[in-house]
């Protein structure tokens, strides 16, 4: 099981990348939005960190989208790219995400749980070289493009779920469940059985060079919170 203490994990060793199929659509270059000086400082700080981490690089293509800053409920500001115009011309990937009701059914009767969280999961997948220009964004300092898969792209969840289903093929629904970068290992037996199952899942993640965010992982607990979606926390206990 690979772990990381930094903000940016390595790219997975799997043969997977994110494609952005825009067909014959013409390149889109959108006007940069005005930001206050305090917002600009946040943007430049994020850009500097992503450049250093190898998440982005300088761009020189014909595509470009504006940066938006989104304030989260805890007050932290999240750096985002407004990809709506790009998503409108992108061919949809219909690969499905797991149904939550089926996830609930699979967990019934389980006695022990371990929840695993991938560190910056999307950044562990590279963007196809021929599509990197389509991820570009503009700042006062110029044009940059993503080398690793960013949030906001229409098909990013499908790309990520497809990869995780492949990594954990044969284990999902019986040993573990995976919803994007959230993994839960569940056991209907005792601690010994749970540790064996956890080791099996961990080995799969290690082979794929997928990196965990340890501070968000919870091991061998009798109750948990999973899939906090639309303010509905799913809690399970034996």
GROMACS .gro file of C-alpha atoms in nm:
model
  238
    1UNK     CA    1   0.000   0.000   0.000
    2UNK     CA    2   0.158   0.329  -0.105
    3UNK     CA    3   0.119   0.632   0.119
    4UNK     CA    4   0.213   0.994   0.079
    5UNK     CA    5   0.261   1.287   0.316
    6UNK     CA    6   0.285   1.548   0.041
    7UNK     CA    7   0.010   1.718  -0.154
    8UNK     CA    8   0.082   1.549  -0.486
    9UNK     CA    9   0.110   1.172  -0.529
   10UNK     CA   10   0.286   1.002  -0.820
   11UNK     CA   11   0.093   0.909  -1.133
   12UNK     CA   12  -0.035   0.551  -1.131
   13UNK     CA   13   0.172   0.289  -1.311
   14UNK     CA   14  -0.143   0.158  -1.479
   15UNK     CA   15  -0.196   0.204  -1.852
   16UNK     CA   16  -0.468   0.464  -1.803
   17UNK     CA   17  -0.508   0.824  -1.908
   18UNK     CA   18  -0.792   1.073  -1.943
   19UNK     CA   19  -0.908   1.150  -2.297
   20UNK     CA   20  -1.115   1.454  -2.394
   21UNK     CA   21  -1.303   1.379  -2.715
   22UNK     CA   22  -1.429   1.708  -2.859
   23UNK     CA   23  -1.482   1.580  -3.212
   24UNK     CA   24  -1.460   1.859  -3.469
   25UNK     CA   25  -1.527   2.140  -3.221
   26UNK     CA   26  -1.317   2.452  -3.270
   27UNK     CA   27  -1.080   2.549  -2.988
   28UNK     CA   28  -1.234   2.768  -2.719
   29UNK     CA   29  -1.045   3.058  -2.562
   30UNK     CA   30  -1.245   3.238  -2.293
   31UNK     CA   31  -1.174   3.577  -2.143
   32UNK     CA   32  -0.998   3.579  -1.809
   33UNK     CA   33  -1.215   3.697  -1.521
   34UNK     CA   34  -1.126   3.990  -1.300
   35UNK     CA   35  -1.005   3.893  -0.953
   36UNK     CA   36  -0.938   4.100  -0.645
   37UNK     CA   37  -0.578   4.122  -0.529
   38UNK     CA   38  -0.642   3.876  -0.246
   39UNK     CA   39  -0.794   3.628  -0.491
   40UNK     CA   40  -0.505   3.673  -0.730
   41UNK     CA   41  -0.263   3.584  -0.451
   42UNK     CA   42  -0.453   3.259  -0.390
   43UNK     CA   43  -0.447   3.177  -0.762
   44UNK     CA   44  -0.075   3.238  -0.798
   45UNK     CA   45  -0.002   3.033  -0.487
   46UNK     CA   46  -0.198   2.739  -0.629
   47UNK     CA   47  -0.032   2.774  -0.969
   48UNK     CA   48   0.315   2.776  -0.812
   49UNK     CA   49   0.242   2.464  -0.608
   50UNK     CA   50   0.094   2.274  -0.903
   51UNK     CA   51   0.387   2.370  -1.126
   52UNK     CA   52   0.634   2.247  -0.867
   53UNK     CA   53   0.438   1.923  -0.823
   54UNK     CA   54   0.418   1.855  -1.196
   55UNK     CA   55   0.040   1.875  -1.204
   56UNK     CA   56   0.042   2.157  -1.460
   57UNK     CA   57   0.288   2.309  -1.705
   58UNK     CA   58   0.306   2.623  -1.918
   59UNK     CA   59   0.079   2.607  -2.222
   60UNK     CA   60   0.086   2.755  -2.571
   61UNK     CA   61  -0.229   2.612  -2.729
   62UNK     CA   62  -0.553   2.762  -2.859
   63UNK     CA   63  -0.774   2.657  -2.566
   64UNK     CA   64  -0.816   2.846  -2.239
   65UNK     CA   65  -1.070   2.870  -1.958
   66UNK     CA   66  -1.111   3.104  -1.660
   67UNK     CA   67  -1.012   3.031  -1.302
   68UNK     CA   68  -1.281   3.046  -1.035
   69UNK     CA   69  -1.232   3.034  -0.659
   70UNK     CA   70  -1.496   2.843  -0.463
   71UNK     CA   71  -1.526   2.885  -0.087
   72UNK     CA   72  -1.593   2.557   0.094
   73UNK     CA   73  -1.806   2.521   0.407
   74UNK     CA   74  -1.496   2.519   0.629
   75UNK     CA   75  -1.388   2.856   0.489
   76UNK     CA   76  -1.109   2.716   0.274
   77UNK     CA   77  -1.092   2.844  -0.083
   78UNK     CA   78  -1.072   2.586  -0.362
   79UNK     CA   79  -0.898   2.660  -0.692
   80UNK     CA   80  -1.119   2.552  -0.984
   81UNK     CA   81  -1.138   2.589  -1.361
   82UNK     CA   82  -1.469   2.677  -1.527
   83UNK     CA   83  -1.486   2.393  -1.779
   84UNK     CA   84  -1.852   2.427  -1.869
   85UNK     CA   85  -1.783   2.543  -2.223
   86UNK     CA   86  -1.543   2.253  -2.276
   87UNK     CA   87  -1.789   2.004  -2.131
   88UNK     CA   88  -2.057   2.119  -2.376
   89UNK     CA   89  -1.845   2.007  -2.673
   90UNK     CA   90  -1.709   1.690  -2.510
   91UNK     CA   91  -1.853   1.352  -2.606
   92UNK     CA   92  -1.998   1.195  -2.292
   93UNK     CA   93  -1.842   0.881  -2.142
   94UNK     CA   94  -2.136   0.674  -2.016
   95UNK     CA   95  -1.933   0.446  -1.787
   96UNK     CA   96  -2.153   0.419  -1.475
   97UNK     CA   97  -2.086   0.499  -1.112
   98UNK     CA   98  -2.209   0.250  -0.849
   99UNK     CA   99  -2.570   0.278  -0.735
  100UNK     CA  100  -2.590   0.389  -0.373
  101UNK     CA  101  -2.882   0.157  -0.293
  102UNK     CA  102  -2.680  -0.143  -0.414
  103UNK     CA  103  -2.387  -0.022  -0.205
  104UNK     CA  104  -2.609  -0.015   0.102
  105UNK     CA  105  -2.734  -0.366   0.029
  106UNK     CA  106  -2.379  -0.501  -0.002
  107UNK     CA  107  -2.281  -0.360   0.339
  108UNK     CA  108  -2.571  -0.511   0.532
  109UNK     CA  109  -2.455  -0.755   0.798
  110UNK     CA  110  -2.091  -0.647   0.790
  111UNK     CA  111  -1.916  -0.631   1.130
  112UNK     CA  112  -1.586  -0.457   1.056
  113UNK     CA  113  -1.497  -0.179   0.815
  114UNK     CA  114  -1.185  -0.006   0.691
  115UNK     CA  115  -1.226   0.310   0.484
  116UNK     CA  116  -0.943   0.411   0.252
  117UNK     CA  117  -0.909   0.747   0.081
  118UNK     CA  118  -0.681   0.811  -0.215
  119UNK     CA  119  -0.464   1.120  -0.194
  120UNK     CA  120  -0.560   1.372  -0.463
  121UNK     CA  121  -0.709   1.079  -0.653
  122UNK     CA  122  -0.770   1.257  -0.982
  123UNK     CA  123  -0.409   1.378  -0.993
  124UNK     CA  124  -0.295   1.015  -0.998
  125UNK     CA  125  -0.421   0.991  -1.358
  126UNK     CA  126  -0.248   1.167  -1.646
  127UNK     CA  127  -0.425   1.359  -1.923
  128UNK     CA  128  -0.367   1.222  -2.275
  129UNK     CA  129  -0.087   1.434  -2.429
  130UNK     CA  130  -0.297   1.523  -2.733
  131UNK     CA  131  -0.573   1.658  -2.505
  132UNK     CA  132  -0.369   1.854  -2.252
  133UNK     CA  133  -0.416   2.186  -2.434
  134UNK     CA  134  -0.792   2.149  -2.381
  135UNK     CA  135  -0.741   2.174  -2.004
  136UNK     CA  136  -0.564   2.511  -2.024
  137UNK     CA  137  -0.650   2.806  -1.801
  138UNK     CA  138  -0.545   3.169  -1.796
  139UNK     CA  139  -0.403   3.388  -1.519
  140UNK     CA  140  -0.226   3.724  -1.510
  141UNK     CA  141   0.098   3.536  -1.561
  142UNK     CA  142  -0.011   3.354  -1.874
  143UNK     CA  143  -0.148   3.020  -1.995
  144UNK     CA  144  -0.110   2.687  -1.818
  145UNK     CA  145  -0.240   2.338  -1.891
  146UNK     CA  146  -0.298   2.029  -1.682
  147UNK     CA  147  -0.073   1.727  -1.719
  148UNK     CA  148  -0.280   1.538  -1.462
  149UNK     CA  149  -0.656   1.501  -1.460
  150UNK     CA  150  -0.826   1.802  -1.297
  151UNK     CA  151  -1.166   1.832  -1.132
  152UNK     CA  152  -1.450   1.975  -1.336
  153UNK     CA  153  -1.413   1.771  -1.654
  154UNK     CA  154  -1.740   1.602  -1.748
  155UNK     CA  155  -1.593   1.255  -1.793
  156UNK     CA  156  -1.337   1.259  -1.511
  157UNK     CA  157  -1.558   1.056  -1.271
  158UNK     CA  158  -1.609   0.785  -1.534
  159UNK     CA  159  -1.236   0.767  -1.607
  160UNK     CA  160  -1.158   0.734  -1.238
  161UNK     CA  161  -1.429   0.477  -1.163
  162UNK     CA  162  -1.323   0.265  -1.459
  163UNK     CA  163  -0.965   0.260  -1.331
  164UNK     CA  164  -1.065   0.168  -0.977
  165UNK     CA  165  -1.298  -0.109  -1.092
  166UNK     CA  166  -1.013  -0.256  -1.293
  167UNK     CA  167  -0.766  -0.231  -1.003
  168UNK     CA  168  -1.006  -0.406  -0.765
  169UNK     CA  169  -1.167  -0.644  -1.014
  170UNK     CA  170  -1.286  -0.962  -0.842
  171UNK     CA  171  -1.291  -0.793  -0.500
  172UNK     CA  172  -1.566  -0.535  -0.541
  173UNK     CA  173  -1.906  -0.611  -0.389
  174UNK     CA  174  -1.768  -0.905  -0.185
  175UNK     CA  175  -1.452  -0.776  -0.016
  176UNK     CA  176  -1.465  -0.403  -0.081
  177UNK     CA  177  -1.671  -0.128  -0.237
  178UNK     CA  178  -1.531   0.162  -0.434
  179UNK     CA  179  -1.697   0.490  -0.523
  180UNK     CA  180  -1.442   0.705  -0.703
  181UNK     CA  181  -1.158   0.761  -0.454
  182UNK     CA  182  -1.350   0.626  -0.151
  183UNK     CA  183  -1.287   0.260  -0.075
  184UNK     CA  184  -1.441   0.054   0.204
  185UNK     CA  185  -1.321  -0.293   0.299
  186UNK     CA  186  -1.597  -0.480   0.483
  187UNK     CA  187  -1.604  -0.812   0.667
  188UNK     CA  188  -1.883  -1.023   0.810
  189UNK     CA  189  -1.633  -1.228   1.012
  190UNK     CA  190  -1.380  -1.134   1.280
  191UNK     CA  191  -1.065  -0.923   1.291
  192UNK     CA  192  -0.840  -1.191   1.144
  193UNK     CA  193  -1.058  -1.224   0.835
  194UNK     CA  194  -1.077  -0.846   0.804
  195UNK     CA  195  -0.699  -0.808   0.811
  196UNK     CA  196  -0.663  -1.069   0.538
  197UNK     CA  197  -0.913  -0.884   0.321
  198UNK     CA  198  -0.744  -0.550   0.391
  199UNK     CA  199  -0.407  -0.696   0.292
  200UNK     CA  200  -0.554  -0.821  -0.036
  201UNK     CA  201  -0.698  -0.480  -0.123
  202UNK     CA  202  -0.377  -0.305  -0.015
  203UNK     CA  203  -0.171  -0.527  -0.242
  204UNK     CA  204  -0.386  -0.433  -0.541
  205UNK     CA  205  -0.342  -0.063  -0.466
  206UNK     CA  206   0.031  -0.109  -0.420
  207UNK     CA  207   0.073  -0.286  -0.754
  208UNK     CA  208  -0.112   0.001  -0.922
  209UNK     CA  209   0.108   0.256  -0.737
  210UNK     CA  210  -0.202   0.428  -0.601
  211UNK     CA  211  -0.131   0.648  -0.299
  212UNK     CA  212  -0.344   0.682   0.013
  213UNK     CA  213  -0.414   0.983   0.233
  214UNK     CA  214  -0.350   0.819   0.568
  215UNK     CA  215  -0.509   1.084   0.787
  216UNK     CA  216  -0.844   1.018   0.617
  217UNK     CA  217  -0.822   0.638   0.644
  218UNK     CA  218  -1.000   0.456   0.928
  219UNK     CA  219  -0.899   0.098   1.007
  220UNK     CA  220  -1.099  -0.194   1.149
  221UNK     CA  221  -1.389   0.003   1.295
  222UNK     CA  222  -1.733  -0.127   1.387
  223UNK     CA  223  -1.916   0.174   1.247
  224UNK     CA  224  -1.839   0.428   0.979
  225UNK     CA  225  -1.960   0.709   0.762
  226UNK     CA  226  -1.948   0.647   0.389
  227UNK     CA  227  -2.061   0.836   0.082
  228UNK     CA  228  -2.156   1.168   0.235
  229UNK     CA  229  -2.353   1.283  -0.066
  230UNK     CA  230  -2.609   1.561  -0.083
  231UNK     CA  231  -2.574   1.612   0.293
  232UNK     CA  232  -2.700   1.257   0.353
  233UNK     CA  233  -2.445   1.068   0.564
  234UNK     CA  234  -2.473   0.693   0.530
  235UNK     CA  235  -2.387   0.540   0.869
  236UNK     CA  236  -2.353   0.168   0.931
  237UNK     CA  237  -2.311  -0.033   1.248
  238UNK     CA  238  -2.341  -0.404   1.328
   0.00000   0.00000   0.00000
